[in-house]
PDB file of C-alpha atoms in Angstrom:
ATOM      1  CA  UNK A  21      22.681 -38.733  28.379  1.00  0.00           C
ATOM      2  CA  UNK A  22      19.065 -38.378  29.895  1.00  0.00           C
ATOM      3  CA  UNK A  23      20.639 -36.263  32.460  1.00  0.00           C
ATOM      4  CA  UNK A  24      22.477 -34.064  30.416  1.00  0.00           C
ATOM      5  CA  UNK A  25      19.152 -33.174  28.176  1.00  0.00           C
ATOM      6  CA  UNK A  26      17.251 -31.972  31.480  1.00  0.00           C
ATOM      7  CA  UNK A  27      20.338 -30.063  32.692  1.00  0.00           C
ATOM      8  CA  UNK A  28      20.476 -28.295  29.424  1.00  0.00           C
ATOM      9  CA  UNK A  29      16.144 -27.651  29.210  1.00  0.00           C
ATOM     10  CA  UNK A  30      16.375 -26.479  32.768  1.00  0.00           C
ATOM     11  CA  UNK A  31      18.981 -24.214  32.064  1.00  0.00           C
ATOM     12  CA  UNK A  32      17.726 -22.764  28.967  1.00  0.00           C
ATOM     13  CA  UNK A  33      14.537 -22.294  30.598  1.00  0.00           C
ATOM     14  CA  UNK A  34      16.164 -20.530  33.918  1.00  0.00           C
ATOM     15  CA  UNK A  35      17.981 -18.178  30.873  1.00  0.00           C
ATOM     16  CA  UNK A  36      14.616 -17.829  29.039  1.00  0.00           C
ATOM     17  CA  UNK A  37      12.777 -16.805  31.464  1.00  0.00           C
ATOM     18  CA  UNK A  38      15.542 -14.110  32.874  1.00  0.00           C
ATOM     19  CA  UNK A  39      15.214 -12.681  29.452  1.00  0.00           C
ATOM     20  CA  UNK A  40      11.402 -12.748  30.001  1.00  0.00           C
ATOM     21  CA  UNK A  41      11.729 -10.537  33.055  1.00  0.00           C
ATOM     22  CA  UNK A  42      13.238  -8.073  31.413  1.00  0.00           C
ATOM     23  CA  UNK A  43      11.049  -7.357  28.574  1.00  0.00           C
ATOM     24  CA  UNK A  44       7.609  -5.638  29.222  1.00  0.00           C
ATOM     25  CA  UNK A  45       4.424  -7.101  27.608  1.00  0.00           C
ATOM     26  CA  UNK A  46       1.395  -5.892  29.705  1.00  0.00           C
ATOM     27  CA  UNK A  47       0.291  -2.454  31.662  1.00  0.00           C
ATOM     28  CA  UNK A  48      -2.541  -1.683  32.766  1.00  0.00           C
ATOM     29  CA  UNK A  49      -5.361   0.113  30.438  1.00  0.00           C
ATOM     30  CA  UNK A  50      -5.765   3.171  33.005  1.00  0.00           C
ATOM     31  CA  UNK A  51      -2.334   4.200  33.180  1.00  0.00           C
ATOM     32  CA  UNK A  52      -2.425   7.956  33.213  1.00  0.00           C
ATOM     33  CA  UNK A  53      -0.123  10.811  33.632  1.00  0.00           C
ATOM     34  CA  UNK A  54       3.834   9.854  33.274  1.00  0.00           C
ATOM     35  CA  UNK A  55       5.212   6.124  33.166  1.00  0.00           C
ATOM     36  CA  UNK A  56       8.643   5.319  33.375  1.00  0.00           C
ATOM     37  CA  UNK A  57       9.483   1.596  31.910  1.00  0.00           C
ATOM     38  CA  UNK A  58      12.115  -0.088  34.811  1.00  0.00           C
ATOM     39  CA  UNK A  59      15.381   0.465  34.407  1.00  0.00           C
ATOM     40  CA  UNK A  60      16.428  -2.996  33.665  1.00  0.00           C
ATOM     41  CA  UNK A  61      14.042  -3.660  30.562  1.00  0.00           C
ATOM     42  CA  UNK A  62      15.447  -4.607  27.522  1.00  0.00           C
ATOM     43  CA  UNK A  63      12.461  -4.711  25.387  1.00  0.00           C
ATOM     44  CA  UNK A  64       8.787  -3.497  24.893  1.00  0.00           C
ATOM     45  CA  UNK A  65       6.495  -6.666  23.603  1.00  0.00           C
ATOM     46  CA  UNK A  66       4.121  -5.666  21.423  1.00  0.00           C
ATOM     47  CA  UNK A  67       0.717  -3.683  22.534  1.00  0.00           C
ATOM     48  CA  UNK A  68       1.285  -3.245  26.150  1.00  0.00           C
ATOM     49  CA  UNK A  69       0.171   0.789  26.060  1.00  0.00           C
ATOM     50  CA  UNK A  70      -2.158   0.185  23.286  1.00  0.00           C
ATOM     51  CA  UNK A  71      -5.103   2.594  23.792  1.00  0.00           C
ATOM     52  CA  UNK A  72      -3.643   3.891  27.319  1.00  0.00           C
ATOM     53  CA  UNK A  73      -5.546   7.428  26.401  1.00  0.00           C
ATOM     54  CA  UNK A  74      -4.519   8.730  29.646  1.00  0.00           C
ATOM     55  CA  UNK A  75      -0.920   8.590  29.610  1.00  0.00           C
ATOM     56  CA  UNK A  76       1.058  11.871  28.295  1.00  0.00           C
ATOM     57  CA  UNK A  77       4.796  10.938  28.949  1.00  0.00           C
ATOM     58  CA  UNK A  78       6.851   7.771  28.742  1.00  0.00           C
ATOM     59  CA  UNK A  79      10.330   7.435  29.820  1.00  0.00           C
ATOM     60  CA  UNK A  80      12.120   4.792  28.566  1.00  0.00           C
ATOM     61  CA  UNK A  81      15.156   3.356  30.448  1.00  0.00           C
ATOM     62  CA  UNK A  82      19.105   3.758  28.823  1.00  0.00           C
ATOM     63  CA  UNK A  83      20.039  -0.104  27.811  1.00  0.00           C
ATOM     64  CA  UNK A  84      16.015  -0.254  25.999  1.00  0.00           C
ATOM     65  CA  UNK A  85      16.642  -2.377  22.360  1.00  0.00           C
ATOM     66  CA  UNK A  86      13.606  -3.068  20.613  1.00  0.00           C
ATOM     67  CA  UNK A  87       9.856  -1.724  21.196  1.00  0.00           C
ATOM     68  CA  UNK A  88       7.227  -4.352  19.547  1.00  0.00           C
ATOM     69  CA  UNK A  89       4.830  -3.427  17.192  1.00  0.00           C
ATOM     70  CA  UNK A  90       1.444  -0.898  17.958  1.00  0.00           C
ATOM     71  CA  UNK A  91       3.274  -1.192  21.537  1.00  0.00           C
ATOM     72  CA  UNK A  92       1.683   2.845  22.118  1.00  0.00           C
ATOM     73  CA  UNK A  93      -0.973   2.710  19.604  1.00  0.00           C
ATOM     74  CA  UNK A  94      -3.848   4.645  20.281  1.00  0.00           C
ATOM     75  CA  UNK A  95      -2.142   6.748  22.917  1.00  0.00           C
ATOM     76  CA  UNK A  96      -3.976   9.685  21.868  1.00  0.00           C
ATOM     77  CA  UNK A  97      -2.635  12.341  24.718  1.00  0.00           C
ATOM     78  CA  UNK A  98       1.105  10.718  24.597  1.00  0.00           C
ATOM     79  CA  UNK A  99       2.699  13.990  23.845  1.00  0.00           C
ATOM     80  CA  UNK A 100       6.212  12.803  24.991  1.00  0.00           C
ATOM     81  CA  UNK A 101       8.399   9.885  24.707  1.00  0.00           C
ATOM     82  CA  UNK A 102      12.246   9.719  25.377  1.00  0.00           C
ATOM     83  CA  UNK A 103      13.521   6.973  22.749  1.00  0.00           C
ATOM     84  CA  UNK A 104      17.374   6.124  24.324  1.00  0.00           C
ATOM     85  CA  UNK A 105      19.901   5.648  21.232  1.00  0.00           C
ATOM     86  CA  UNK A 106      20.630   2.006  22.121  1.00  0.00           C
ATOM     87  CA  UNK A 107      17.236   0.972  20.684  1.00  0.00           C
ATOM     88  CA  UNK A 108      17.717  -0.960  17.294  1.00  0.00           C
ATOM     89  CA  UNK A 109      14.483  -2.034  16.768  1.00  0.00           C
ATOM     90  CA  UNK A 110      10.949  -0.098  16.969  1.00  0.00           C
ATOM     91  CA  UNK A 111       8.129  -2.640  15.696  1.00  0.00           C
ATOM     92  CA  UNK A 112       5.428  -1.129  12.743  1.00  0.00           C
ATOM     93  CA  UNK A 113       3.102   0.883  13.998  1.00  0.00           C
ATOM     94  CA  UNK A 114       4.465   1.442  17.494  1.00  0.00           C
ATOM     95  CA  UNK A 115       3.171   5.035  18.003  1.00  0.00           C
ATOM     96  CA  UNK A 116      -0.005   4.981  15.613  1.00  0.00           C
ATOM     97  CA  UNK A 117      -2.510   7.763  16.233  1.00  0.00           C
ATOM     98  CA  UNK A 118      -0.610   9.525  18.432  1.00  0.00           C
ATOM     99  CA  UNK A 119      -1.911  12.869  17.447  1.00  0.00           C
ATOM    100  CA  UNK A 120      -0.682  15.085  20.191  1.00  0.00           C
ATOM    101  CA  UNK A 121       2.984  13.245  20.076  1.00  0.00           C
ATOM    102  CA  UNK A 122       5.804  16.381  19.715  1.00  0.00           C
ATOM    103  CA  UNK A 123       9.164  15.855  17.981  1.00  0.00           C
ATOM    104  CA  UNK A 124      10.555  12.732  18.998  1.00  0.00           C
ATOM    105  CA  UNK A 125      14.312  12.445  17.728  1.00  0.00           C
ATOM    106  CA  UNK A 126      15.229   9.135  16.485  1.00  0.00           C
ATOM    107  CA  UNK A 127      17.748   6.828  18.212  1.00  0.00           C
ATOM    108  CA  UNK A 128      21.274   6.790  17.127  1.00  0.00           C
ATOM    109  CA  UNK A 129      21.137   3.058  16.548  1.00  0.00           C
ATOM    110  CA  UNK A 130      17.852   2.337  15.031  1.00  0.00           C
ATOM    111  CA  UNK A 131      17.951   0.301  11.931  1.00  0.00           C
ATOM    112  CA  UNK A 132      14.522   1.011  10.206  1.00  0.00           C
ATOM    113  CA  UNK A 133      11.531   2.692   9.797  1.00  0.00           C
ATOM    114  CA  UNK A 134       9.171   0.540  10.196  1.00  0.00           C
ATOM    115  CA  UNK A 135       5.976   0.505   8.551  1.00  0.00           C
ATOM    116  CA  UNK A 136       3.478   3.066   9.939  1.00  0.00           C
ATOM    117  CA  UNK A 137       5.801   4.252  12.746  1.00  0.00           C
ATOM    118  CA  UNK A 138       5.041   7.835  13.476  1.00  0.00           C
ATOM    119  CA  UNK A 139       1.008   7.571  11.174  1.00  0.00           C
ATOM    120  CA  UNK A 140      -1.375  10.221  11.964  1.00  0.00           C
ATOM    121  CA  UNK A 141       1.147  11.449  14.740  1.00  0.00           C
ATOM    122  CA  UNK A 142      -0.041  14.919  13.005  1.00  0.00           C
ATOM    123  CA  UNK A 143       1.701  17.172  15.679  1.00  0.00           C
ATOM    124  CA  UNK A 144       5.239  15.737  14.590  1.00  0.00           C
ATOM    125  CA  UNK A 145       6.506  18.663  12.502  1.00  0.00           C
ATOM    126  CA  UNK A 146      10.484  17.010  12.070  1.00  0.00           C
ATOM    127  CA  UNK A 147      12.178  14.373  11.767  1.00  0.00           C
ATOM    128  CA  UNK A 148      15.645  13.338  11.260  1.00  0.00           C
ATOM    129  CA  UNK A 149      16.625  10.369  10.085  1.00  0.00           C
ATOM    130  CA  UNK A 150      19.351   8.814  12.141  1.00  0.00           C
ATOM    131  CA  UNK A 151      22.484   7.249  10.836  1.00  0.00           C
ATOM    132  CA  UNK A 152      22.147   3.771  11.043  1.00  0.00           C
ATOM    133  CA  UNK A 153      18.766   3.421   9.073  1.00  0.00           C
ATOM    134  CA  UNK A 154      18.452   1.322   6.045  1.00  0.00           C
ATOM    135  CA  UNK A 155      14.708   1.178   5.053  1.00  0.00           C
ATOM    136  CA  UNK A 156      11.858   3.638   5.868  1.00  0.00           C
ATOM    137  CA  UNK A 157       8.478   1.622   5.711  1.00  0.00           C
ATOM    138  CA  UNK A 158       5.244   2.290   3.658  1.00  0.00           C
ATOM    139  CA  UNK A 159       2.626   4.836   5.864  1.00  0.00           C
ATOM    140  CA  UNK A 160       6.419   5.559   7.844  1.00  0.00           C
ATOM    141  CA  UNK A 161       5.232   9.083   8.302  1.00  0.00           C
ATOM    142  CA  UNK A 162       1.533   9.456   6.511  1.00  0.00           C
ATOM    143  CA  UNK A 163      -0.078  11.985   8.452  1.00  0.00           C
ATOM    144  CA  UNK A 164       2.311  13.395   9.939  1.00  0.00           C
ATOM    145  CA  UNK A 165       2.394  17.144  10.066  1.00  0.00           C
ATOM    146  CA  UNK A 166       6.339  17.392   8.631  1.00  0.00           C
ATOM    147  CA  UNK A 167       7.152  20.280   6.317  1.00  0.00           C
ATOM    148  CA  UNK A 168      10.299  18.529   4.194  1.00  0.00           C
ATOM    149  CA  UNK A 169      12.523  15.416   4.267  1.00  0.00           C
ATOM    150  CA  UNK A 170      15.963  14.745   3.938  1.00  0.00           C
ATOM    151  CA  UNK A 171      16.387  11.274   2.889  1.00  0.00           C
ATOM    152  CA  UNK A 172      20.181  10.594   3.472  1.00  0.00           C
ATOM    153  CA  UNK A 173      22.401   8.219   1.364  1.00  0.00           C
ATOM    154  CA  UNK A 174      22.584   5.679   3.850  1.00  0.00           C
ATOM    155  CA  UNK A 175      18.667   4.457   3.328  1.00  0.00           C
ATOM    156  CA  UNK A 176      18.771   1.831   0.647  1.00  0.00           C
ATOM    157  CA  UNK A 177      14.979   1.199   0.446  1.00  0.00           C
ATOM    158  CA  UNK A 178      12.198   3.712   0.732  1.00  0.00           C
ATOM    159  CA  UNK A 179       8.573   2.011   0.423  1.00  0.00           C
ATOM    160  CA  UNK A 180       5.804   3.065  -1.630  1.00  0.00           C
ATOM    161  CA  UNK A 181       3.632   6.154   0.792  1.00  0.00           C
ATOM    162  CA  UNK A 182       5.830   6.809   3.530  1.00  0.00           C
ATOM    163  CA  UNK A 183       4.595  10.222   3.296  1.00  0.00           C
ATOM    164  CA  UNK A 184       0.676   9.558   2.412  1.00  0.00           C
ATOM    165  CA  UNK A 185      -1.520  11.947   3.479  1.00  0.00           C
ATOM    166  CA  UNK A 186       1.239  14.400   4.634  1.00  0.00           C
ATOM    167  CA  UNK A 187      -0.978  18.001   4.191  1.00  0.00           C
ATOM    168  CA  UNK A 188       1.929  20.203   5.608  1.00  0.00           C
ATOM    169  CA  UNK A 189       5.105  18.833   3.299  1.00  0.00           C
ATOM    170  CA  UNK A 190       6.219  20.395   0.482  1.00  0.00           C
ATOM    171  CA  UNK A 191       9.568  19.464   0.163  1.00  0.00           C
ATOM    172  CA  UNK A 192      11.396  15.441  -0.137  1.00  0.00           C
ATOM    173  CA  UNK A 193      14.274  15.102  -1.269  1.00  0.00           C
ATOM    174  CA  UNK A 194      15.856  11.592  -1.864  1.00  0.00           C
ATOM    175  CA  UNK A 195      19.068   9.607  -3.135  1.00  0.00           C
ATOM    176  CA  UNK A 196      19.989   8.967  -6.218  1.00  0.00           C
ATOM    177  CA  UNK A 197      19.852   5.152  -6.080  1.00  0.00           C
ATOM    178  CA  UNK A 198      16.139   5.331  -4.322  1.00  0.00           C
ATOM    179  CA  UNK A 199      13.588   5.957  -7.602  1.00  0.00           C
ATOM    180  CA  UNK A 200      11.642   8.792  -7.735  1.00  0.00           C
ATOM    181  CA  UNK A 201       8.547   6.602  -8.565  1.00  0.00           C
ATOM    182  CA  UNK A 202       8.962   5.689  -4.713  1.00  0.00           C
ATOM    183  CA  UNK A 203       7.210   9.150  -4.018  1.00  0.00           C
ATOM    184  CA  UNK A 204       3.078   9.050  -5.033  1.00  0.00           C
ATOM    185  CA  UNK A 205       1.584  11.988  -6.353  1.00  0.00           C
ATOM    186  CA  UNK A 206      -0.033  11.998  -3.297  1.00  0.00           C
ATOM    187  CA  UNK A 207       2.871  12.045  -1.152  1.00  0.00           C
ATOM    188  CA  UNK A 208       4.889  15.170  -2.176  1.00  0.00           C
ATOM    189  CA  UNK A 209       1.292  17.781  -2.331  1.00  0.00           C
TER     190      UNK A 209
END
């Protein structure tokens, strides 16, 4: 019986730790210019660009799933990021306060909005919401520098200020089922 416990901890920990490999949790503070993540990651941990105010462009690898939260926060002169559509996760406040971030679409497979996603990204003038997400976050989008929103049927839950602070809109429009008390005063100018 003793045998068969250490068999099984050494093989979850040879499994564990392959799963480990493949998901990125540090890089280095003066990363500048373009980064591309290695092809064989499977997840962002959370912070690892935090503050890198040197880096413009991130590719992300085809195969990426989930990107941790504030994992580019603070990436002031990120302008570009390619997000592939197998991610299903981005943590809250993965790109906050990046200011000179452009149009990013969404991927096809992400399942929320998570809380102050895209806040004071003020150079983001669209977004789309993609298919398969279900609940857009409070802050989601404050600051951003969108004009209108389409909220599409297939969001169930849209928090309080997803919108806060958003100078340029003038325009949200949102499903039936989703109250319009969702949407502060100060949200819709």
């Amino acid at each position: 019986l003793s045998f068969l416990f250490v068999l099984a901890v050494i093989v979850a920990l040879f499994v564990l730790n392959r799963e480990i490999q493949k998901k990125l949790l540090f890089a280095p503070r003066d990363l500048a210019g373009e980064y591309n993540v290695a092809e064989d990651m499977l997840a962002i941990g959370g912070r690892p660009f935090q503050n890198c105010r040197d880096l413009f462009r991130v590719k992300l690898p085809d195969g990426l799933q989930k990107i941790g939260p504030s994992a580019f926060a603070g990436c002031v002169n990120l302008r570009r990021i390619t997000l592939p559509d197998s991610i299903t996760h981005i943590g809250s406040s993965a790109f906050l306060r990046c200011g000179k971030m452009e149009n990013v679409p969404l991927p096809e497979n992400l399942q929320s909005v998570e809380s102050d996603l895209f806040a004071s990204c003020s150079n983001i003038t669209e977004i789309k919401i993609s298919p398969n997400v279900k609940y857009i976050g409070k802050r989601a989008f404050s600051g951003t520098g969108i004009r209108s929103m389409v909220i599409p049927d297939h969001v169930k839950r849209l928090e309080f200020s997803a919108f806060y602070a958003c100078k340029n809109l003038r325009q949200v429009s949102v499903p039936k089922h989703i109250p319009e008390k969702t949407l502060k005063p100060r949200d819709v100018p």
